Every structure is written in C-alpha cells, then in structure tokens.
Short mmCIF file of N, CA and C in Angstrom, two decimals:
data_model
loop_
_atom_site.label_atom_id
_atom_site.label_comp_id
_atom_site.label_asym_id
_atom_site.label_seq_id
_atom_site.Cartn_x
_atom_site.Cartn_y
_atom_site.Cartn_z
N UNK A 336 95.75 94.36 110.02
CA UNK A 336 96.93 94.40 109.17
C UNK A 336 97.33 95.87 108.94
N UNK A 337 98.52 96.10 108.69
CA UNK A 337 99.04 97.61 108.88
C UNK A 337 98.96 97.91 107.40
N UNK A 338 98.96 99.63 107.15
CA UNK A 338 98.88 99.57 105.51
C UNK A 338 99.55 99.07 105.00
N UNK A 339 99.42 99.18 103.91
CA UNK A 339 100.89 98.98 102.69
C UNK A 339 101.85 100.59 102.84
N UNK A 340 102.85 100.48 102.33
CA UNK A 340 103.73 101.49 102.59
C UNK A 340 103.88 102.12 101.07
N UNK A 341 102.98 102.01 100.36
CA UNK A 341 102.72 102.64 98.75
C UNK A 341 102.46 103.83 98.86
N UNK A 342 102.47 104.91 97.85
CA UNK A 342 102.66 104.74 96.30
C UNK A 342 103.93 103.86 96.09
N UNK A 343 104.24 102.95 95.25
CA UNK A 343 105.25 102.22 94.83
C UNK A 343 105.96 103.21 93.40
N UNK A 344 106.45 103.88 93.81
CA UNK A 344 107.10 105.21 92.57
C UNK A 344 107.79 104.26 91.38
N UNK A 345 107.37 104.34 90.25
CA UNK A 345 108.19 103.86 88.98
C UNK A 345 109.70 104.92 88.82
N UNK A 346 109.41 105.59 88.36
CA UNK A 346 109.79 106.55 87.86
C UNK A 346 109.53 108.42 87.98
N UNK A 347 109.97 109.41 88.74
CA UNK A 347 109.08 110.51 88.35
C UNK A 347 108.29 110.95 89.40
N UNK A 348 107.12 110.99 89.20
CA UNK A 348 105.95 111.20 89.39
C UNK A 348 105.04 110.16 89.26
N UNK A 349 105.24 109.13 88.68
CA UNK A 349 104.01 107.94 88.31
C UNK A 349 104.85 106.78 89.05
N UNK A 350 103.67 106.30 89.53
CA UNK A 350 103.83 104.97 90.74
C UNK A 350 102.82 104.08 90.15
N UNK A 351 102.97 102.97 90.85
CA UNK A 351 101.90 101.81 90.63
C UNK A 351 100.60 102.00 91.15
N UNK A 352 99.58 102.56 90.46
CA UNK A 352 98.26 102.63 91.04
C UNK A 352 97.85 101.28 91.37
N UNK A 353 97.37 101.33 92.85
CA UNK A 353 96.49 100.29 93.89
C UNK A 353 95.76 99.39 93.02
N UNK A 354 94.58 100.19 92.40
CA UNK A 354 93.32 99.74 92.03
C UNK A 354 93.82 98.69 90.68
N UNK A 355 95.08 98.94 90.14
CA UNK A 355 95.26 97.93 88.55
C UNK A 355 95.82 96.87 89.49
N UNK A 356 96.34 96.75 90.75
CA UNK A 356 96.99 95.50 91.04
C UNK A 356 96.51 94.82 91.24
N UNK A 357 96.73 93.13 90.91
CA UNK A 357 95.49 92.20 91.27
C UNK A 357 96.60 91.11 92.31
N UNK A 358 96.21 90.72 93.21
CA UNK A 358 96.71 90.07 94.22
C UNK A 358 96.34 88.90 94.51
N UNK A 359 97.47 87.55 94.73
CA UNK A 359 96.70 86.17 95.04
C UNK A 359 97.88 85.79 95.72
N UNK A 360 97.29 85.04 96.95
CA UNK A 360 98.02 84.08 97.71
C UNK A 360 97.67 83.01 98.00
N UNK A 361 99.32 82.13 98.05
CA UNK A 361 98.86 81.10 98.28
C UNK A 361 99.99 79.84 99.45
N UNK A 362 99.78 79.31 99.78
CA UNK A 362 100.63 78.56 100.99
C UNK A 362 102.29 78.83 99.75
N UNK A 363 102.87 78.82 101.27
CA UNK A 363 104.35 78.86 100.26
C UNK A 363 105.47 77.81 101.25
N UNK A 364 106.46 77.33 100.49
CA UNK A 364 107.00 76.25 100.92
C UNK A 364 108.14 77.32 101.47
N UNK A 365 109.12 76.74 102.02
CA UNK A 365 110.48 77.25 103.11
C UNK A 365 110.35 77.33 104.14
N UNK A 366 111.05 78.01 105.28
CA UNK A 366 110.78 77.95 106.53
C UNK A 366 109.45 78.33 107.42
N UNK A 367 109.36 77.94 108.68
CA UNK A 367 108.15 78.61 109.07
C UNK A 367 107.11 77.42 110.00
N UNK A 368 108.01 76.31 109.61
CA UNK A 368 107.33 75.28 110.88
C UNK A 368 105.83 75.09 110.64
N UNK A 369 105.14 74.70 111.93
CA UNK A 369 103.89 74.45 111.13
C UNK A 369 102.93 75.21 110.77
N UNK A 370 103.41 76.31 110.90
CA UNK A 370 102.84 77.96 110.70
C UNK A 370 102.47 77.64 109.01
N UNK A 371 103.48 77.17 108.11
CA UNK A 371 103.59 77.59 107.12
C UNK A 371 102.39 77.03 106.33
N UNK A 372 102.20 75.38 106.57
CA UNK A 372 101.36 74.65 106.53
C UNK A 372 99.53 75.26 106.51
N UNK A 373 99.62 75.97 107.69
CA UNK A 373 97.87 76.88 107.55
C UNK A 373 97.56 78.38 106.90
N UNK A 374 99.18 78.72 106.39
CA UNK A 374 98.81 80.30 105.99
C UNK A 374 99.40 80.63 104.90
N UNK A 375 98.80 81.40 104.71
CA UNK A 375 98.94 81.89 103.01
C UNK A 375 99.76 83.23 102.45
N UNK A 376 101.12 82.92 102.85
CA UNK A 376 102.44 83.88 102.68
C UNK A 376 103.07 84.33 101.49
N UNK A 377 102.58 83.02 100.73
CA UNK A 377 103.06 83.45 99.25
C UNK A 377 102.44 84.23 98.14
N UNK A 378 102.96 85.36 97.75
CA UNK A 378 101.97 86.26 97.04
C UNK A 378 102.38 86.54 95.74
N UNK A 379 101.56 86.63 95.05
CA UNK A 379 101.45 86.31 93.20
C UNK A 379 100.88 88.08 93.09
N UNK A 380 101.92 88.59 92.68
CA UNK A 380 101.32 90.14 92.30
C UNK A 380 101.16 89.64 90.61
N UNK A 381 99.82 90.70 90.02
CA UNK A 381 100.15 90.77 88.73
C UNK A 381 98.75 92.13 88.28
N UNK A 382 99.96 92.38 86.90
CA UNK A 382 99.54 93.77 86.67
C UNK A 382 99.75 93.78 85.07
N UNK A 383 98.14 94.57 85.07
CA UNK A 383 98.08 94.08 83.53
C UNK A 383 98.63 95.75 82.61
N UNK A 384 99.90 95.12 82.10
CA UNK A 384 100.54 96.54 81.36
C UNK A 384 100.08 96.99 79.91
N UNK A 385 99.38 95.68 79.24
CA UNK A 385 98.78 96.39 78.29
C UNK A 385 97.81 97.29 78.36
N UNK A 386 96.77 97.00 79.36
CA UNK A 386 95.45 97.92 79.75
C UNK A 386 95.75 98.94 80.48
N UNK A 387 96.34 98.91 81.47
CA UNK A 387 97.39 100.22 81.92
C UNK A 387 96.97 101.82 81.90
N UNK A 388 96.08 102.39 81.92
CA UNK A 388 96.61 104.13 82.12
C UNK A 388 97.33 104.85 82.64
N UNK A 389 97.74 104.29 83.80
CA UNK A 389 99.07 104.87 84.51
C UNK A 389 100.05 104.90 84.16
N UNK A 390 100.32 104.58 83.03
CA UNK A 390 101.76 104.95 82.64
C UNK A 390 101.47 105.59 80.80
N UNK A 391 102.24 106.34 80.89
CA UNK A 391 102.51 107.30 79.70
C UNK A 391 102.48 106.30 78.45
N UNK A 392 101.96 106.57 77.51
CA UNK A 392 101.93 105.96 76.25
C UNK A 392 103.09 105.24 75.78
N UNK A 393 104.39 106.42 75.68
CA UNK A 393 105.87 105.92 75.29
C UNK A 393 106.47 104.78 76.77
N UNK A 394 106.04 105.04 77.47
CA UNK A 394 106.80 104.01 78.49
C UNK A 394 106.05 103.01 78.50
N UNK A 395 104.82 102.81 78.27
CA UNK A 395 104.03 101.46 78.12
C UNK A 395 104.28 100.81 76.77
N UNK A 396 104.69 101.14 76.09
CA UNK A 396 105.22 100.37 74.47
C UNK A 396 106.68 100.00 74.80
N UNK A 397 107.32 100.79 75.36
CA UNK A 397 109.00 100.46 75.54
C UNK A 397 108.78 99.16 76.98
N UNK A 398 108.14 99.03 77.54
CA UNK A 398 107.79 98.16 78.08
C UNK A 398 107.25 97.17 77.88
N UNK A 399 106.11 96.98 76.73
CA UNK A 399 105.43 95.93 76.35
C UNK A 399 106.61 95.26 75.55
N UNK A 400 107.38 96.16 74.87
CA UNK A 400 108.62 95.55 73.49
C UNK A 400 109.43 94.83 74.99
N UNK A 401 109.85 95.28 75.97
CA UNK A 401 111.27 94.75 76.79
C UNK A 401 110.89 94.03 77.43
N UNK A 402 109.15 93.45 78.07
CA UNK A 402 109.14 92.88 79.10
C UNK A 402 108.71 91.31 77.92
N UNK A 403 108.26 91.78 76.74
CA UNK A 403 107.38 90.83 76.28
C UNK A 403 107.56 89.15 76.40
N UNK A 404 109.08 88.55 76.71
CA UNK A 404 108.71 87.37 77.44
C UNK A 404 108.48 86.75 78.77
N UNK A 405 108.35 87.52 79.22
CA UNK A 405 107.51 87.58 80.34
C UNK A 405 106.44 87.92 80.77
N UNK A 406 105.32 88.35 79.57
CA UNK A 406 104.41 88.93 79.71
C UNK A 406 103.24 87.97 78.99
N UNK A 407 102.40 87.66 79.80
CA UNK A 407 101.07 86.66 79.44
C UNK A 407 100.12 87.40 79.10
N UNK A 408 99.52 87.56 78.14
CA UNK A 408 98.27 88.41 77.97
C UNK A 408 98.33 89.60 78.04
N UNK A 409 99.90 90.11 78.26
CA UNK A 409 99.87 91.69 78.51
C UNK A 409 99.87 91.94 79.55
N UNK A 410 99.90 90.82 80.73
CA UNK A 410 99.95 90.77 81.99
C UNK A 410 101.28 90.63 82.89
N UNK A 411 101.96 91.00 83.35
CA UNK A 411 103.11 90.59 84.15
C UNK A 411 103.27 90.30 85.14
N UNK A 412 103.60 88.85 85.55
CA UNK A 412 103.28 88.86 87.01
C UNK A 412 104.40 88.33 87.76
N UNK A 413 104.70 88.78 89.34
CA UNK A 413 105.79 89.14 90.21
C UNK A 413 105.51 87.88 91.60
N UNK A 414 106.36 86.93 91.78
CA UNK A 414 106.14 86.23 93.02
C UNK A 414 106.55 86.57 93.73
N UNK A 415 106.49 86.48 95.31
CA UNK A 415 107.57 86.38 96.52
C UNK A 415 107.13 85.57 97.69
N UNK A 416 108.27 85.00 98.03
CA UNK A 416 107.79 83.82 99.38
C UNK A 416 108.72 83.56 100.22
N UNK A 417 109.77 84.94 100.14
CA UNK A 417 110.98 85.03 101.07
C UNK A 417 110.65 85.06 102.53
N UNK A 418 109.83 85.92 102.81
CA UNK A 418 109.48 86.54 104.32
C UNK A 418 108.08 85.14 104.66
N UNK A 419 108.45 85.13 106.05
CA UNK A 419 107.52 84.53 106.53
C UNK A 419 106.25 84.78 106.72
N UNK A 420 106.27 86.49 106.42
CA UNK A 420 104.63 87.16 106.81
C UNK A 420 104.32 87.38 105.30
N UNK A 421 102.79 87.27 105.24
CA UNK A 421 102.20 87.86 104.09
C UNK A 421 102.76 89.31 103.58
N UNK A 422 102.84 89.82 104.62
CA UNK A 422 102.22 91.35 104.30
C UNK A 422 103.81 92.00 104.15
N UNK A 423 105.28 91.30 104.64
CA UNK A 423 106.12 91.51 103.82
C UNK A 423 106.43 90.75 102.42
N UNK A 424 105.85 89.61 102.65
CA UNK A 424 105.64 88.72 100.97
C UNK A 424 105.22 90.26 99.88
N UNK A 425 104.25 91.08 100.30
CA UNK A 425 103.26 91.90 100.01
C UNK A 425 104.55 92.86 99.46
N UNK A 426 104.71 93.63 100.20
CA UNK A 426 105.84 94.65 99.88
C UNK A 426 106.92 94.12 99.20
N UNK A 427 107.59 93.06 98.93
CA UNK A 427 108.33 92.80 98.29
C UNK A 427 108.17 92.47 96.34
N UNK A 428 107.31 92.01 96.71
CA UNK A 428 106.55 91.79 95.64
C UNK A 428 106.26 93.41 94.74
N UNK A 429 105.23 94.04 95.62
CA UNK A 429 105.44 95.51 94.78
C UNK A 429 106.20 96.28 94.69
N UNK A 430 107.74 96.18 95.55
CA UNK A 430 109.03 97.15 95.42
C UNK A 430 109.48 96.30 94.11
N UNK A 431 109.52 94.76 93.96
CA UNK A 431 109.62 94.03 92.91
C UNK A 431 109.26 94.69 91.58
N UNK A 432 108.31 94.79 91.37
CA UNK A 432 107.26 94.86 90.04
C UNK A 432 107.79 96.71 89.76
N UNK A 433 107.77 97.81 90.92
CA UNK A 433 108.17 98.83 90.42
C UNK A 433 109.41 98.64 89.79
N UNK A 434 110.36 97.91 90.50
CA UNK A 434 111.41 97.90 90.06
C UNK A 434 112.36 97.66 88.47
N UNK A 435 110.98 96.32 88.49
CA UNK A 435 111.05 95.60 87.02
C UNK A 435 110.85 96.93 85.87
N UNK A 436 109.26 97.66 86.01
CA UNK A 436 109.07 98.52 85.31
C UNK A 436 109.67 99.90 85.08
N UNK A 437 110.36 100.36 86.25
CA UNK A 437 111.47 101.40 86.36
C UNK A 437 112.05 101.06 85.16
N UNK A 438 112.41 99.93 85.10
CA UNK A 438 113.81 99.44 84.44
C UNK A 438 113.34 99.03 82.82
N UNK A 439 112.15 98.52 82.92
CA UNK A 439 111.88 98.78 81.08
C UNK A 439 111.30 99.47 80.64
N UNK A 440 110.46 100.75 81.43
CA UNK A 440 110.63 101.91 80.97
C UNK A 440 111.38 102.98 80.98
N UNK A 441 112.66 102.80 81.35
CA UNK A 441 114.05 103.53 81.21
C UNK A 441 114.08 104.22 79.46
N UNK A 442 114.34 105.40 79.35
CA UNK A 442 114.92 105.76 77.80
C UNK A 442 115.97 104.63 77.65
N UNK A 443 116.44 105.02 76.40
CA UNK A 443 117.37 103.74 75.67
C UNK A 443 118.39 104.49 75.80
N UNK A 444 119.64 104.24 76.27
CA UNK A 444 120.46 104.82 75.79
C UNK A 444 121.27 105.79 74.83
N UNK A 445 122.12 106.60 75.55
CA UNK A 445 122.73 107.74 73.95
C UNK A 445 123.28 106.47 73.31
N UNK A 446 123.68 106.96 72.00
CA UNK A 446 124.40 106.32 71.21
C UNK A 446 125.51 106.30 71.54
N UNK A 447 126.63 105.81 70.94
CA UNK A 447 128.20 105.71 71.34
C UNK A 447 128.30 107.04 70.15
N UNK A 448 129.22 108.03 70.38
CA UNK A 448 129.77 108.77 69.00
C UNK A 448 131.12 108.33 69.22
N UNK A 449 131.48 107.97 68.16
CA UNK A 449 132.79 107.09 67.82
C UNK A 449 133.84 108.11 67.59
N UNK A 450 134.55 108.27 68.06
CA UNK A 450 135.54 108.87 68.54
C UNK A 450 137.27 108.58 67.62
N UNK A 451 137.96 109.59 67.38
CA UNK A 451 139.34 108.90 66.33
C UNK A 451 140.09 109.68 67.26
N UNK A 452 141.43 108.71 67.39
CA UNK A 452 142.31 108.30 67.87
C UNK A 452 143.38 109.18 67.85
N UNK A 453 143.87 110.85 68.52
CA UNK A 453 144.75 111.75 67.87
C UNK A 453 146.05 111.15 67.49
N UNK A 454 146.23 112.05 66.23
CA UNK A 454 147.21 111.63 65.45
C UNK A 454 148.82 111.62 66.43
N UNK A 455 148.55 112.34 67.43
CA UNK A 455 150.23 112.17 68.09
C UNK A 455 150.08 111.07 68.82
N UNK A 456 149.09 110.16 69.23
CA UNK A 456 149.17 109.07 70.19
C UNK A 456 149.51 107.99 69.46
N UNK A 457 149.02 108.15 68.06
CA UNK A 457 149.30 106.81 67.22
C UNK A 457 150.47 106.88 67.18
N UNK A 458 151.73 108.31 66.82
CA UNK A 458 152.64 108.67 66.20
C UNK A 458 153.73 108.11 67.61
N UNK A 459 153.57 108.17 68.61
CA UNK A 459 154.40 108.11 69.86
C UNK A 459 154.11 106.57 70.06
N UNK A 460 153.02 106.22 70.12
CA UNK A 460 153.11 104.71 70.24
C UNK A 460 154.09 103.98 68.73
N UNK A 461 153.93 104.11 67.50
CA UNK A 461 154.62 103.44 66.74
C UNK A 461 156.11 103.78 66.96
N UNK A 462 156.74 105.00 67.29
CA UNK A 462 157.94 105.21 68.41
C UNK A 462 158.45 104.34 69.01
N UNK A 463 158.08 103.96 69.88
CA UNK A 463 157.96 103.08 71.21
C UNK A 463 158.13 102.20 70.89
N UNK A 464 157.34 101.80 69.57
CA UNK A 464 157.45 100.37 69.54
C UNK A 464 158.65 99.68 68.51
N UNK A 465 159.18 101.16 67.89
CA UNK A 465 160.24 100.78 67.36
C UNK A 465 161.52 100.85 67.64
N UNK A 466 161.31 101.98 69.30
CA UNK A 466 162.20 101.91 70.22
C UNK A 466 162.62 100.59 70.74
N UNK A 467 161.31 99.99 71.14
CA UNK A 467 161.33 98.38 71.83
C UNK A 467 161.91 97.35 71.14
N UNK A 468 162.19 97.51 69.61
CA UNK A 468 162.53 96.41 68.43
C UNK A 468 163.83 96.70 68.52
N UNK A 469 163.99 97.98 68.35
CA UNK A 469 165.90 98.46 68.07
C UNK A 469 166.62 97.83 69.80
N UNK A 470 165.68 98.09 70.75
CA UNK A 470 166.58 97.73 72.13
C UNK A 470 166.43 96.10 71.75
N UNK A 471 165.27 95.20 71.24
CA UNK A 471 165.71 93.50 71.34
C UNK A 471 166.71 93.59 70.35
N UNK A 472 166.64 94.05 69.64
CA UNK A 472 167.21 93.70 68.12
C UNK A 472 168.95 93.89 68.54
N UNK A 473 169.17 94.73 69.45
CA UNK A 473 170.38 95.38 70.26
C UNK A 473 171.06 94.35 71.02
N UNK A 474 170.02 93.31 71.31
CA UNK A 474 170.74 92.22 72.41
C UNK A 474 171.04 90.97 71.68
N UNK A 475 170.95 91.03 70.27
CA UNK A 475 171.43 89.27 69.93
C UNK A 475 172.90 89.83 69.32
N UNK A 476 173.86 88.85 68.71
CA UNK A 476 175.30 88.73 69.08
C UNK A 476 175.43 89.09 67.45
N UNK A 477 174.28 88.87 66.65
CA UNK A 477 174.31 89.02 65.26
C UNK A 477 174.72 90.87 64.55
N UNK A 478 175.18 91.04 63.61
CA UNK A 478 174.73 92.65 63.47
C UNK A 478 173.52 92.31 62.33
N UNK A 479 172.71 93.17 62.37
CA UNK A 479 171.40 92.79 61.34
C UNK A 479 171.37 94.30 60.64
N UNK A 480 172.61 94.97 60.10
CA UNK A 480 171.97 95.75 58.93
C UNK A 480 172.24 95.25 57.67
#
C-alpha cells in the first residue's frame, strides 16, 4: 500500500498528528460488483479532540464548544465510502476531518461596527422622493393645493 499523503495541515503550522488517529473499516455498500462484497473500503476515521495535544489550548475549546453535537465522548468521528479503494476511502476521510477542524477552530469573527448613514444621502433621497410625489401628484386632472 502506498503512503498516506499526510501531514493533513489544520491550520498554520499544526496538522493532524498520525499517532491520535484511530482507524476502522468496514465493507461499504455502492458500487464495486463483487469486489465490494469481500473488502473493506469503508473507513470510520475518529479522533479524540478532547485528549488532543496537538492543537493549541484556545482552538481545542473553540472546537469542543462548535463541534459539540457531533462529538461522542469528546471524540469526533469522520466516514467515507465514496471511492472504491480503501486507501482513497483513507484520504478522504482525513482531508475530511482537517477540514471539519480548520473550520471550528477558525477565530470568530470581527464584530459588525455599525455604521450611520451621511446626513446628505438621507437629505437627497427625501428629495427624490418628494420629487417623485410632486411628478404623480402632477398627473391627476385634480389641482390639490
């Protein structure tokens, strides 16, 4: 079997260390004829984020808070059973799981700073719009002062 094509990079500098991933396969249903029937393509990544050292203190809490329904025991775990071979089942699965964690250990967003409205845009729009009243107001047969 050829390597894996890891480090799986989160973020940075920090990737998914090898040794925390725990790996299980098992027959997977979809295409694949009677191939599919004797081999074991479908792969169950899972990685336990509470116990974790590889990742920084603040990104493992902003993670435990964002992933937490999905998370069993502090554990998170990633399927795949797209590819017919294990060993891309394999890679998908861990571009998967970085991906997930990229993404809930992201900072939170800036805030919005709320912003007011300059005073000549309000002043030109109420204009306009009383331009727009005097031109209907211009087309009925009535005089209305």
């Amino acid at each position: 079997m050829e390597p894996m094509s890891g480090p799986y990079l989160i973020r940075g500098s920090v990737s998914l260390p090898e040794a925390e991933l725990m790996w299980r396969f098992s027959r997977s249903s979809g295409p694949g004829g009677q191939h599919v029937n004797t081999s074991d393509t479908q792969v169950e990544l899972r990685f336990d984020l509470a116990a974790t050292e590889a990742l920084p203190e603040v990104w493992k809490q902003r993670a435990l808070e964002r992933l937490a329904g999905r998370l069993v025991d502090g554990v998170v775990t990633v399927r795949a059973s797209e590819h017919r071979s294990q060993w891309r089942n394999r890679e998908t699965a861990a571009v998967r799981l970085a991906a997930l964690l990229a993404e809930a250990t992201a900072p939170p967003p800036k805030p919005r700073r709320p912003t007011r409205i300059p005073r000549g845009i309000n002043e030109r729009r109420l204009r306009e719009k009383k331009q727009r009243s005097d031109t209907k107001r211009g087309r009925s047969g009535r005089d209305w002062t």
